[in-house]
Short mmCIF file of C-alpha atoms in Angstrom, two decimals:
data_model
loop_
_atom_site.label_atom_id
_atom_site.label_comp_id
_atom_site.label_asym_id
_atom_site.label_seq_id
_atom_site.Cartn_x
_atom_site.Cartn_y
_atom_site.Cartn_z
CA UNK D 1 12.19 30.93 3.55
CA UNK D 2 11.40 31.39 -0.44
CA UNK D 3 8.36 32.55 -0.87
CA UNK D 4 8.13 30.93 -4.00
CA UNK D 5 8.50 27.87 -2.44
CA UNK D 6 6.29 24.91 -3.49
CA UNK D 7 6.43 22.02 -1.35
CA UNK D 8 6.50 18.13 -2.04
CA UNK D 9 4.26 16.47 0.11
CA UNK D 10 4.05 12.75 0.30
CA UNK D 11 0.54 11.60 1.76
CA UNK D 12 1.73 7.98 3.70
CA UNK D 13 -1.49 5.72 3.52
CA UNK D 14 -2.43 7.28 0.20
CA UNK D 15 -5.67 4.81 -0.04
CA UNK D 16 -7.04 5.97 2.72
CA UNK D 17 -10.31 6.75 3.29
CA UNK D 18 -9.10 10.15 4.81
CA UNK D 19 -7.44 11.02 1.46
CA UNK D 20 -9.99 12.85 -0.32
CA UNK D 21 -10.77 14.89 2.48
CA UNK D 22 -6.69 15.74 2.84
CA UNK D 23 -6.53 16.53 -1.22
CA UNK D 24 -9.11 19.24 -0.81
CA UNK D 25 -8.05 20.33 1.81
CA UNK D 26 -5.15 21.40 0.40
CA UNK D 27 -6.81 22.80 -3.03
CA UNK D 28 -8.31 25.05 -0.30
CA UNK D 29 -4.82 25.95 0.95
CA UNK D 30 -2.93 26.52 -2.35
CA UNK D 31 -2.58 29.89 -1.84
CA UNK D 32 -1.01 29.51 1.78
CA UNK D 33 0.25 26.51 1.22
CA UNK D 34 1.78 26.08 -2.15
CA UNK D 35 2.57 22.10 -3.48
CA UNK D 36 4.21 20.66 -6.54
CA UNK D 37 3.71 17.61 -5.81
CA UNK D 38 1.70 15.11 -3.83
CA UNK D 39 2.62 11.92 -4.23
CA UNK D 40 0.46 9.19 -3.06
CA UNK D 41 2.35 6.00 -1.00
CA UNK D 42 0.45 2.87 -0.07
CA UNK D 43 1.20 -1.17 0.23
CA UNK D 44 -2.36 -1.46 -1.32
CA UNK D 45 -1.89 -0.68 -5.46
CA UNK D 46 -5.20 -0.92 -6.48
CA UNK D 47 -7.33 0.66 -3.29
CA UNK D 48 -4.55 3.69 -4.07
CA UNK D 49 -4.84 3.89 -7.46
CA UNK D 50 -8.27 4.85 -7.18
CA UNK D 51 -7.92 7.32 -4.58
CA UNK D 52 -5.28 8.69 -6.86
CA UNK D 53 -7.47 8.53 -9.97
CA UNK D 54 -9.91 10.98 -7.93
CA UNK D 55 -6.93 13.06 -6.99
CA UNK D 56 -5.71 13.60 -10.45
CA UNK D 57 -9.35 14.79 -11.26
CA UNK D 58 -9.95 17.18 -8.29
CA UNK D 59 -6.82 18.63 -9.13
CA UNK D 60 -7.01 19.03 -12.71
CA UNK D 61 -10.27 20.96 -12.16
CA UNK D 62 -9.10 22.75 -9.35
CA UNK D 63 -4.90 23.17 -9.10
CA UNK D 64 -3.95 22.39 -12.17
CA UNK D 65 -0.11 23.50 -10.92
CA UNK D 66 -0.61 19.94 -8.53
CA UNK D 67 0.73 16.92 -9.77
CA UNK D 68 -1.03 13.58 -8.11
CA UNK D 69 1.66 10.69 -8.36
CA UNK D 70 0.93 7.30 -6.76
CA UNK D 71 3.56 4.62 -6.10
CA UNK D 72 4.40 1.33 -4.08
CA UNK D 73 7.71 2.36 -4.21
CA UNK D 74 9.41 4.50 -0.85
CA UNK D 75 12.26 5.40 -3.18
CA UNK D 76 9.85 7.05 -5.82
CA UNK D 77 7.99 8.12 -2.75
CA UNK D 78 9.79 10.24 -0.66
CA UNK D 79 12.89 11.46 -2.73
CA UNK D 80 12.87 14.33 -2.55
CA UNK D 81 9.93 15.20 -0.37
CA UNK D 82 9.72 18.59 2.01
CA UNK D 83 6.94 16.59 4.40
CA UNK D 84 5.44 12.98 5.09
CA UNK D 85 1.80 13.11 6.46
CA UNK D 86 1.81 9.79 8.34
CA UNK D 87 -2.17 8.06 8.52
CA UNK D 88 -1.26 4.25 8.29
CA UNK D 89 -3.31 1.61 9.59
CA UNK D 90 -1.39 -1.76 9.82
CA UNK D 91 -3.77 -4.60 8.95
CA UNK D 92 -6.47 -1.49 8.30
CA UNK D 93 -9.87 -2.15 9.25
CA UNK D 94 -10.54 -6.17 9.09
CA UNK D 95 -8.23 -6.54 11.48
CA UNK D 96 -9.36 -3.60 13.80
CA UNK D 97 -12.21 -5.89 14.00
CA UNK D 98 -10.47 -8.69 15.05
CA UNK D 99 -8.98 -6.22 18.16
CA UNK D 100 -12.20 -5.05 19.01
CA UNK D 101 -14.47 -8.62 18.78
CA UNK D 102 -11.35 -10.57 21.02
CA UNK D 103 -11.51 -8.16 23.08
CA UNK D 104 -14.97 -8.08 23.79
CA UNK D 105 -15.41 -11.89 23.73
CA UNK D 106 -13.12 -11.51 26.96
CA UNK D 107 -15.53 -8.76 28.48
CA UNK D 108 -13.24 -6.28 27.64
CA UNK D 109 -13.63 -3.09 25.73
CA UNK D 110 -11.78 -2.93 22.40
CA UNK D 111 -11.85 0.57 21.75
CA UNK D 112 -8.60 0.77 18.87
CA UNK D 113 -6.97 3.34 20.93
CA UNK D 114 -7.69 2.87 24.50
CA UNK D 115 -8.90 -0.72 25.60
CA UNK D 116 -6.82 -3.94 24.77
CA UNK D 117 -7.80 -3.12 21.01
CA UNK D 118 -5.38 -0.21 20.89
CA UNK D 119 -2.77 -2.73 22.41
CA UNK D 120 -3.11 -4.85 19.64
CA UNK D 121 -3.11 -2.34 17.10
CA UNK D 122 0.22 -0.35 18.80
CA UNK D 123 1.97 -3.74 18.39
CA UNK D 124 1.40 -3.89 14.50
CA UNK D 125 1.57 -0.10 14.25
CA UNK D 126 5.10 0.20 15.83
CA UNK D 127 7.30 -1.82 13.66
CA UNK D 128 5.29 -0.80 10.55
CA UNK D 129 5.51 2.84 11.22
CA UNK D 130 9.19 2.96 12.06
CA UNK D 131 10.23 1.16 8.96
CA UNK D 132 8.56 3.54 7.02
CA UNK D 133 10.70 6.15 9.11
CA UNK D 134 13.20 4.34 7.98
CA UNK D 135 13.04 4.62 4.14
CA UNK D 136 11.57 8.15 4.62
CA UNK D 137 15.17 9.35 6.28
CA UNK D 138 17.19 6.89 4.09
CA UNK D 139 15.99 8.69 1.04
CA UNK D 140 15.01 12.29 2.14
CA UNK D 141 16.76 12.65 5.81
CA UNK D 142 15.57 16.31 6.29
CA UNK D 143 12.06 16.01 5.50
CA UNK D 144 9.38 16.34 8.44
CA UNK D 145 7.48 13.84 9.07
CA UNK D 146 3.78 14.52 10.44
CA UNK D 147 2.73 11.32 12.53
CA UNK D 148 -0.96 11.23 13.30
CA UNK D 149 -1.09 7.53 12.58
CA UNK D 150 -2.47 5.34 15.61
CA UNK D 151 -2.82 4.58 18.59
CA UNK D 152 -0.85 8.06 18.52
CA UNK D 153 0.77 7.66 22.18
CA UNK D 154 2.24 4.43 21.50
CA UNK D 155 3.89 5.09 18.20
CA UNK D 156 5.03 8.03 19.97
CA UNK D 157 6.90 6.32 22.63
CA UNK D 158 8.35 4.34 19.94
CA UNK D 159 9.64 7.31 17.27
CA UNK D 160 11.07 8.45 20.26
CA UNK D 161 13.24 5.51 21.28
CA UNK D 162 13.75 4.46 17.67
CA UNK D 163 14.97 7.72 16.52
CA UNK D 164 16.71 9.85 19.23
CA UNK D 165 16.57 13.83 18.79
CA UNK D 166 15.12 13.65 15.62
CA UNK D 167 13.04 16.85 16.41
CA UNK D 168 11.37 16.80 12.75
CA UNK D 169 9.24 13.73 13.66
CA UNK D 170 6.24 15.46 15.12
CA UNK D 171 3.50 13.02 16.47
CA UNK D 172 -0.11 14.49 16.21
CA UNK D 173 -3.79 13.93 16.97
CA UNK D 174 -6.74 15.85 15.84
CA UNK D 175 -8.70 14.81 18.84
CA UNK D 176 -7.76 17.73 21.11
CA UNK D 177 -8.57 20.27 17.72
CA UNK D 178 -12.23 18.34 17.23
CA UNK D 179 -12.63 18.96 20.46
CA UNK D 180 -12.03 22.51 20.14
CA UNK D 181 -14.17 23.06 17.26
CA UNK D 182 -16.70 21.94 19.33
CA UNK D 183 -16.64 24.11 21.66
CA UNK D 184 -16.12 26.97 19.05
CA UNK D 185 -19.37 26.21 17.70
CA UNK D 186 -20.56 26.07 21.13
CA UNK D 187 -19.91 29.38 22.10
CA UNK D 188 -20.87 30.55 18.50
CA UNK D 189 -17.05 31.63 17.84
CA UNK D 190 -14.95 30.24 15.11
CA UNK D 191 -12.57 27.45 16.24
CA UNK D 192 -9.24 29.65 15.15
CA UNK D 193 -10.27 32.02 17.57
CA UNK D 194 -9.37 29.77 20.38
CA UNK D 195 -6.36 28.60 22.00
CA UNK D 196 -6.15 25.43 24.41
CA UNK D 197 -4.26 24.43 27.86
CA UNK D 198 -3.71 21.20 27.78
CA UNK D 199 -2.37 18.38 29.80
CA UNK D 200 -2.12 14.90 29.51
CA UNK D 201 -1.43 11.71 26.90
CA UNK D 202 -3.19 11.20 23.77
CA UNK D 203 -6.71 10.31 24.13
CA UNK D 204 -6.37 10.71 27.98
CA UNK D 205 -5.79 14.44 29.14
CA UNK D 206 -7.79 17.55 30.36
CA UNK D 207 -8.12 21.19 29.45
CA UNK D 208 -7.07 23.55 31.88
CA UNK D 209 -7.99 26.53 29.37
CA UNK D 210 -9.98 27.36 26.71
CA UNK D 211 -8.69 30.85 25.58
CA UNK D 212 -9.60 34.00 23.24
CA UNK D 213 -6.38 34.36 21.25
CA UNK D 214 -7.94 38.15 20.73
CA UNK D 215 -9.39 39.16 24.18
CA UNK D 216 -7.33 37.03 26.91
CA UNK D 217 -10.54 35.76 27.95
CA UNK D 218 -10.88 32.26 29.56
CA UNK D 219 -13.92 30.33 28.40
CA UNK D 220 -13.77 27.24 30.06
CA UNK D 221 -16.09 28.34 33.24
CA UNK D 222 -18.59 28.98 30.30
CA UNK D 223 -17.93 25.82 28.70
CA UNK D 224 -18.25 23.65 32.05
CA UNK D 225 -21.51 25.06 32.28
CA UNK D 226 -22.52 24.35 28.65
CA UNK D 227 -21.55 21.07 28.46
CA UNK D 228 -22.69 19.96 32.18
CA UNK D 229 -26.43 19.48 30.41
CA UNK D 230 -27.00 18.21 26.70
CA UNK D 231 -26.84 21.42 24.84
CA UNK D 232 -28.37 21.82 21.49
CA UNK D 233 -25.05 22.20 19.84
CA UNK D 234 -24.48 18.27 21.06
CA UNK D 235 -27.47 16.97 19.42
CA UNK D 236 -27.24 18.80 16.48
CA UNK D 237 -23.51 17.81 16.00
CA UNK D 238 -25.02 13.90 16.93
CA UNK D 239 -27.33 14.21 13.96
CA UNK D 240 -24.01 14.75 11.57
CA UNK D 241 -21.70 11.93 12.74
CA UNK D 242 -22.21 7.88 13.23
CA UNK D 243 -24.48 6.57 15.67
CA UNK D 244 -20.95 5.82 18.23
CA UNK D 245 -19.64 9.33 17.60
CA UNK D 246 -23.41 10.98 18.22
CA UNK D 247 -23.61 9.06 21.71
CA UNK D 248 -20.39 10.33 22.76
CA UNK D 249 -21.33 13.56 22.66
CA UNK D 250 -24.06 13.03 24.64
CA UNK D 251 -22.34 10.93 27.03
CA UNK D 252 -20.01 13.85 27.88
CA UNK D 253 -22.24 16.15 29.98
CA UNK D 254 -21.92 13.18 32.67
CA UNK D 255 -18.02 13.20 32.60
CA UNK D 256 -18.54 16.95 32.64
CA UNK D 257 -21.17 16.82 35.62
CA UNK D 258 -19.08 14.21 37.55
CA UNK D 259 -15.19 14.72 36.34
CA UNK D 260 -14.87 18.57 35.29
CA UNK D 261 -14.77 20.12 38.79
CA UNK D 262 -11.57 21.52 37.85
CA UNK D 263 -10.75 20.87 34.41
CA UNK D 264 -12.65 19.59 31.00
CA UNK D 265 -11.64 15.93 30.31
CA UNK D 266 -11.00 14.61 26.96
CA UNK D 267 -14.06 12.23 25.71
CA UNK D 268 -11.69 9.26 25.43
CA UNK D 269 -11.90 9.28 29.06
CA UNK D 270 -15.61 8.04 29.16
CA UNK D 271 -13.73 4.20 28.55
CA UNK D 272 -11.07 4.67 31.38
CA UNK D 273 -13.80 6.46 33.89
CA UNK D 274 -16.34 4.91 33.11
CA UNK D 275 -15.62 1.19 31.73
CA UNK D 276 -18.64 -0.59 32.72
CA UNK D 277 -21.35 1.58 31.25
CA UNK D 278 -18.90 1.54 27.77
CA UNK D 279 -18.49 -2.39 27.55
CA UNK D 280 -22.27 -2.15 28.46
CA UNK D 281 -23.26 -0.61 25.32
CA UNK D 282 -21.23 -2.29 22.74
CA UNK D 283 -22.40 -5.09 20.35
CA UNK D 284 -19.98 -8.29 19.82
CA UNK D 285 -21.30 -8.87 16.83
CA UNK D 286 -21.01 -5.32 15.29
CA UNK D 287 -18.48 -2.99 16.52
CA UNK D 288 -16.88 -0.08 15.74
CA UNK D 289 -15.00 -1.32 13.06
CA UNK D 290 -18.08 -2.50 11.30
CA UNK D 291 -19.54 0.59 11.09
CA UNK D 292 -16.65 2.41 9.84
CA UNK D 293 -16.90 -0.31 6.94
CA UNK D 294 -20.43 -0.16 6.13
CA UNK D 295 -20.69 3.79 6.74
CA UNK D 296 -17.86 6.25 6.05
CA UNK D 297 -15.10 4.00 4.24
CA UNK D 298 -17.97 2.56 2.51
CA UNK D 299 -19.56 6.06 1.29
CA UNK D 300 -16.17 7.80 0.72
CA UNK D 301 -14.80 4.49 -1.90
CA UNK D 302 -18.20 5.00 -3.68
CA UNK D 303 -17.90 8.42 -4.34
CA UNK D 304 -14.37 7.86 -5.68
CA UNK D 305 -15.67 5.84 -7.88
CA UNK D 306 -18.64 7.75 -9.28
CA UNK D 307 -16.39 10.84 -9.64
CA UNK D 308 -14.06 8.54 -11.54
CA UNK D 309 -16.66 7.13 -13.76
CA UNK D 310 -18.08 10.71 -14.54
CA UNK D 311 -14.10 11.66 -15.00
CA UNK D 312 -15.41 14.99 -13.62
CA UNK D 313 -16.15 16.85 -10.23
CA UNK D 314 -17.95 20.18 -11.63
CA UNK D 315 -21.45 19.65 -12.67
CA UNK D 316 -21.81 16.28 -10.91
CA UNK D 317 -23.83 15.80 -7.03
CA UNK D 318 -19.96 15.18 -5.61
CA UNK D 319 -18.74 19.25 -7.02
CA UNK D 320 -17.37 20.48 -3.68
CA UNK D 321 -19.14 23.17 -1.50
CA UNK D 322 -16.99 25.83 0.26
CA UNK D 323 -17.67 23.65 3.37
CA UNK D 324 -16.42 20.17 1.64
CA UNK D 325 -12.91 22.31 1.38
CA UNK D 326 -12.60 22.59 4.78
CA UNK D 327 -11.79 18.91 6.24
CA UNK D 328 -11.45 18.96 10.09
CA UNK D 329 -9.77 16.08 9.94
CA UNK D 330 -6.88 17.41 7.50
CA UNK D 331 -6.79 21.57 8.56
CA UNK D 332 -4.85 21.25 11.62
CA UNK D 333 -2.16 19.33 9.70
CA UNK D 334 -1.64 21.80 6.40
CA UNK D 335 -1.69 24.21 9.85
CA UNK D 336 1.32 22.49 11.69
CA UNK D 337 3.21 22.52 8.34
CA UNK D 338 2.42 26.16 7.48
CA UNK D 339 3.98 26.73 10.73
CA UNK D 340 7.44 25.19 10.71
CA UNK D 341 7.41 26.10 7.42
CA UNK D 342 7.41 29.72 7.87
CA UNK D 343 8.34 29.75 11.20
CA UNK D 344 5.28 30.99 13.00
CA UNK D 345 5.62 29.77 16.26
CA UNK D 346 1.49 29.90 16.77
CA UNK D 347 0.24 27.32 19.44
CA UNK D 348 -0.77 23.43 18.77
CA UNK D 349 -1.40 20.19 21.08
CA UNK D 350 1.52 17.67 20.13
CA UNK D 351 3.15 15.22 21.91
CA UNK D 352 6.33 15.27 22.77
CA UNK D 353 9.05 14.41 25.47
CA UNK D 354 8.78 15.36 29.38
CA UNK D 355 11.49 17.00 31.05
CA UNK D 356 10.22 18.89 32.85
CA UNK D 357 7.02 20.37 31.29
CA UNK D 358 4.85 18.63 33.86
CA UNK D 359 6.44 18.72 37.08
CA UNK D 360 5.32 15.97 39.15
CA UNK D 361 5.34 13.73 36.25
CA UNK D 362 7.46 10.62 34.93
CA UNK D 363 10.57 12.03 32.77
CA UNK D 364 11.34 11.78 29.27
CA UNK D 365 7.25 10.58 29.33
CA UNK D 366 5.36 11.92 25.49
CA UNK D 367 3.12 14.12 27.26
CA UNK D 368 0.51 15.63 25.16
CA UNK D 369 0.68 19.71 26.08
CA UNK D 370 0.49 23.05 24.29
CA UNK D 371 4.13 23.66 22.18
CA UNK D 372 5.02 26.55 19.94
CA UNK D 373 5.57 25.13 16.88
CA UNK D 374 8.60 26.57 14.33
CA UNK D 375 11.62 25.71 11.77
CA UNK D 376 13.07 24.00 14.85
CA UNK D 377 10.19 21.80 15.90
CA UNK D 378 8.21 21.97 19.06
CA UNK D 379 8.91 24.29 21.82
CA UNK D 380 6.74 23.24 25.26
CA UNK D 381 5.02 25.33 27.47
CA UNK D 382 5.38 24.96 30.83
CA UNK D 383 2.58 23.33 32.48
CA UNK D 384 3.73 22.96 36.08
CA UNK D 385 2.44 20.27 39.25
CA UNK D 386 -0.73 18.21 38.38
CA UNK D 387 -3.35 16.82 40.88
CA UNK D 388 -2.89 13.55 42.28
CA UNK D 389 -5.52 12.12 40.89
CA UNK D 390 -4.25 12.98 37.50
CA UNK D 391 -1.17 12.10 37.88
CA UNK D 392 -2.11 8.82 38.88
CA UNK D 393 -4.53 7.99 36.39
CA UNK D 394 -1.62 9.24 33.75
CA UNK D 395 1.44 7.21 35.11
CA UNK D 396 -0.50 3.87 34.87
CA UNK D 397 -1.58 4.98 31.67
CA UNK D 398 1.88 5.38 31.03
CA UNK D 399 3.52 2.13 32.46
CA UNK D 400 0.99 0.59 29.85
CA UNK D 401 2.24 2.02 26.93
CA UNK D 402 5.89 1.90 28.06
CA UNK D 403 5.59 -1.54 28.56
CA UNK D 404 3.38 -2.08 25.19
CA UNK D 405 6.75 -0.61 23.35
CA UNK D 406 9.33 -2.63 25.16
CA UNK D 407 7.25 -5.86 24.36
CA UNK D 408 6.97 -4.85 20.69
CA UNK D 409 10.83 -3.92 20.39
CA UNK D 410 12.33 -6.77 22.64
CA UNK D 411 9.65 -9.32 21.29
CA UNK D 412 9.09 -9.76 25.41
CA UNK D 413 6.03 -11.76 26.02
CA UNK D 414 6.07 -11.08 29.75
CA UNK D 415 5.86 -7.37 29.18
CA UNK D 416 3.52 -7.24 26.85
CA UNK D 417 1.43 -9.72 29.25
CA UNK D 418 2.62 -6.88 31.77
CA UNK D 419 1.56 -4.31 29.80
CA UNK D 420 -2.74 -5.45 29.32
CA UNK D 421 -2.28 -6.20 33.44
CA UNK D 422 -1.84 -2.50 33.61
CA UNK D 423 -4.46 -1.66 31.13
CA UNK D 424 -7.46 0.28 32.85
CA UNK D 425 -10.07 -1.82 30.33
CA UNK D 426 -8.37 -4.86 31.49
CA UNK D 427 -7.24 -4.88 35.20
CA UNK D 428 -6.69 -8.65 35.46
CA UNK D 429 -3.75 -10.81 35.25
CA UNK D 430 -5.55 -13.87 33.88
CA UNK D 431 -7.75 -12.29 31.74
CA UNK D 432 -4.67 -10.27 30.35
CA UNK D 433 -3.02 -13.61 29.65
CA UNK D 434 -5.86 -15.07 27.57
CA UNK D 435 -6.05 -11.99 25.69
CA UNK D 436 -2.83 -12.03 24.89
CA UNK D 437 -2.42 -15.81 23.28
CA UNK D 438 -5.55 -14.65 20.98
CA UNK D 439 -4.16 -11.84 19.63
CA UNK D 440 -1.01 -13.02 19.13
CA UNK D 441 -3.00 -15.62 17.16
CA UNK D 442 -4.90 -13.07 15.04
CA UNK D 443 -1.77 -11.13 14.47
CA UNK D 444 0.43 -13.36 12.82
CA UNK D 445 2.30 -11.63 10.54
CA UNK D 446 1.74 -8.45 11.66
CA UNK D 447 3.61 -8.48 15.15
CA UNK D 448 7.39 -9.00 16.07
CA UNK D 449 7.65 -12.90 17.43
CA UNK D 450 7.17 -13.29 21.39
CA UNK D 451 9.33 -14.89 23.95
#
């Protein structure tokens, strides 16, 4: 590779309230990671336009060699482009709402990734994220394109089907990495330090390994018996995230304590374990969704638009720390790009297509696993037989979401009735069915037609 290469990045969901986070995050990287460009694409001009505005400040005070463009256009938006970081959210977070309160008005839980929420949203998501696979390969067809748009297993299924072998579509979560840092901090290590054994699908799989990339050594004895009792690291981590972020943390020394005998589940398996005790302590009336609205999104669009009223960062209460640099949510992806471009090969938790890589489980299946990561895409390591109870637990998961895609791509009414049957937050044909008509309902516009 050049090493005076400077990349073109398009950011897909430029108005997002992840943005800012993802722009420094990548002043911080400017030495690794070198960009030209960063051009901004949204279907939302003015909501983008301000993120951009704050862009064009943060980088004229702190890469002035970055240009910020923002556009509604896909040709102006990825011509050209070395990478697409994918973060869409199809009807964004009024209609996340609508998922989550239907849901829930059915005695369901409406989680936006797991429960009959996250059904609802992987039917808009699909279609809207291939198309923009679409124009991304119509106008740039070797560019990579960084998926971490959700819910991630679904559109996964789909990229797969849609586009066949194209190995520079690489479908992400930073679940598994949050995760990680947590137990990092934890063990009073820092998170790169570590190295994960993974198995599973997105938001529902277990570590088999927690690893010291310098010593060999295996941490996750350690960890079981950290995170069987509340440790302090929980509650001091619950004091710096919302109020449904702070109680899962807490809530996972029981799946520890109950479901880590062997391995360390994934939190998202608190609403597939443990159903009734989740739908028990949500609120119809204010969900999720609401307190994104009124609490991050709502904090993050306010500081965009002090910074652009001040037209400065330095010398105002919003001048980055070291700390503000260094966005959790964004790292991990400047990480996976650092490594196919310069063809590291270090270790990351992707998704990507079974044959093989778990035994005993369904093929061709995007199994989320531990892959070596390069100029050629994602390389899996072998992860061998699972238990049965695993395995069962993940191939009902995984009739779901196959049937979730074939409803969405055949416009099959029957399978995506099927597919909420199957659901583990649903488990009932009738209740499945009345679901169903009400989201199809609320989602007029957004999903393909049903027959």
């Amino acid at each position: 590779m050049d090493e005076n290469k400077r990349f073109r990045i398009c950011i897909v969901g430029g108005g997002s309230r992840y943005t800012p986070g993802i722009l420094k995050m990548l002043v911080a990287e400017q030495e690794r990671f070198p960009i030209s460009t960063i051009v901004l694409y949204d279907n939302e001009y003015e909501r983008q336009a301000r993120v951009a505005e704050y862009g064009r400040i943060l980088m004229r005070e702190y890469y002035p060699a970055c240009e910020v463009v923002d556009t509604c256009d896909p040709e102006e938006a990825f011509t050209g482009i070395d990478f697409a970081f994918m973060q869409i959210r199809a009807g964004r977070m009024k209609m996340r709402e609508q998922d989550e309160k239907i849901a829930l008005k059915h005695g369901c839980i409406g989680q936006e990734t797991c429960g009959a929420g996250g059904f609802a949203y992987g039917m808009r998501s699909v279609p809207a994220v291939c198309d923009i696979i679409k124009d991304i390969r119509k106008y740039s067809p070797e560019a990579w394109v960084l998926n971490y748009s959700n819910p991630a297993a679904i559109v996964a299924e789909a990229t797969k089907r849609v586009f066949p072998g194209d190995f520079r579509i690489i479908n992400i979560c930073d679940m598994p990495v949050g995760i990680m840092t947590m137990y990092a901090r934890a063990l009073g290590l820092p998170a790169n330090r570590l190295e994960a054994r993974y198995f599973g699908l997105n938001h529902y799989g277990w570590f088999t390994a927690v690893l010291d990339k310098e010593t060999g050594e295996d941490y996750l004895p350690r960890l079981k018996k950290l995170f069987s009792t509340p440790p302090e690291e929980l509650e001091r981590v619950g004091h710096e995230v919302d109020a449904s972020w702070a109680e899962t943390f807490r809530f996972m020394s029981k799946i520890v304590r109950e479901c880590g005998e062997h391995f360390m589940p994934n939190t998202y398996l608190q609403y597939y374990l443990y159903p009734k005790h989740m739908l028990a302590q949500e609120n119809p009336e204010y969900t999720r969704a609401n307190e994104v609205m009124d609490g991050h999104e709502k904090r993050t669009f306010e500081m965009i638009d002090e910074v652009i009223a001040a037209g400065a960062l330095k010398g105002t209460k919003h001048e980055p720390t070291d700390r503000d640099f260094l966005d959790g949510h964004a790292t991990y992806i400047v990480d996976l790009a650092y490594a196919i471009s310069h063809n590291t090969h270090d270790i990351f938790l992707c998704m990507t297509e079974n044959h093989g890589i778990i035994s005993n489980f369904s093929e061709g299946a995007m199994v989320e696993v531990p892959v070596m990561v390069g100029s050629r895409g994602v390389e899996p390591l072998n992860v061998g037989e699972i238990p049965t109870f695993q395995k069962g637990l993940l191939e009902n998961q995984f009739a779901y979401e196959k049937l979730t895609v074939d409803a969405c791509l055949e416009g099959s009414y029957e399978k995506a009735w099927n597919a909420l049957t199957l659901n583990r937050c649903v488990n009932d044909t009738e209740t499945a069915k009345a679901l169903l008509d009400d989201y199809i309902e609320a989602n007029k516009g957004y999903w393909p037609e049903l027959h």
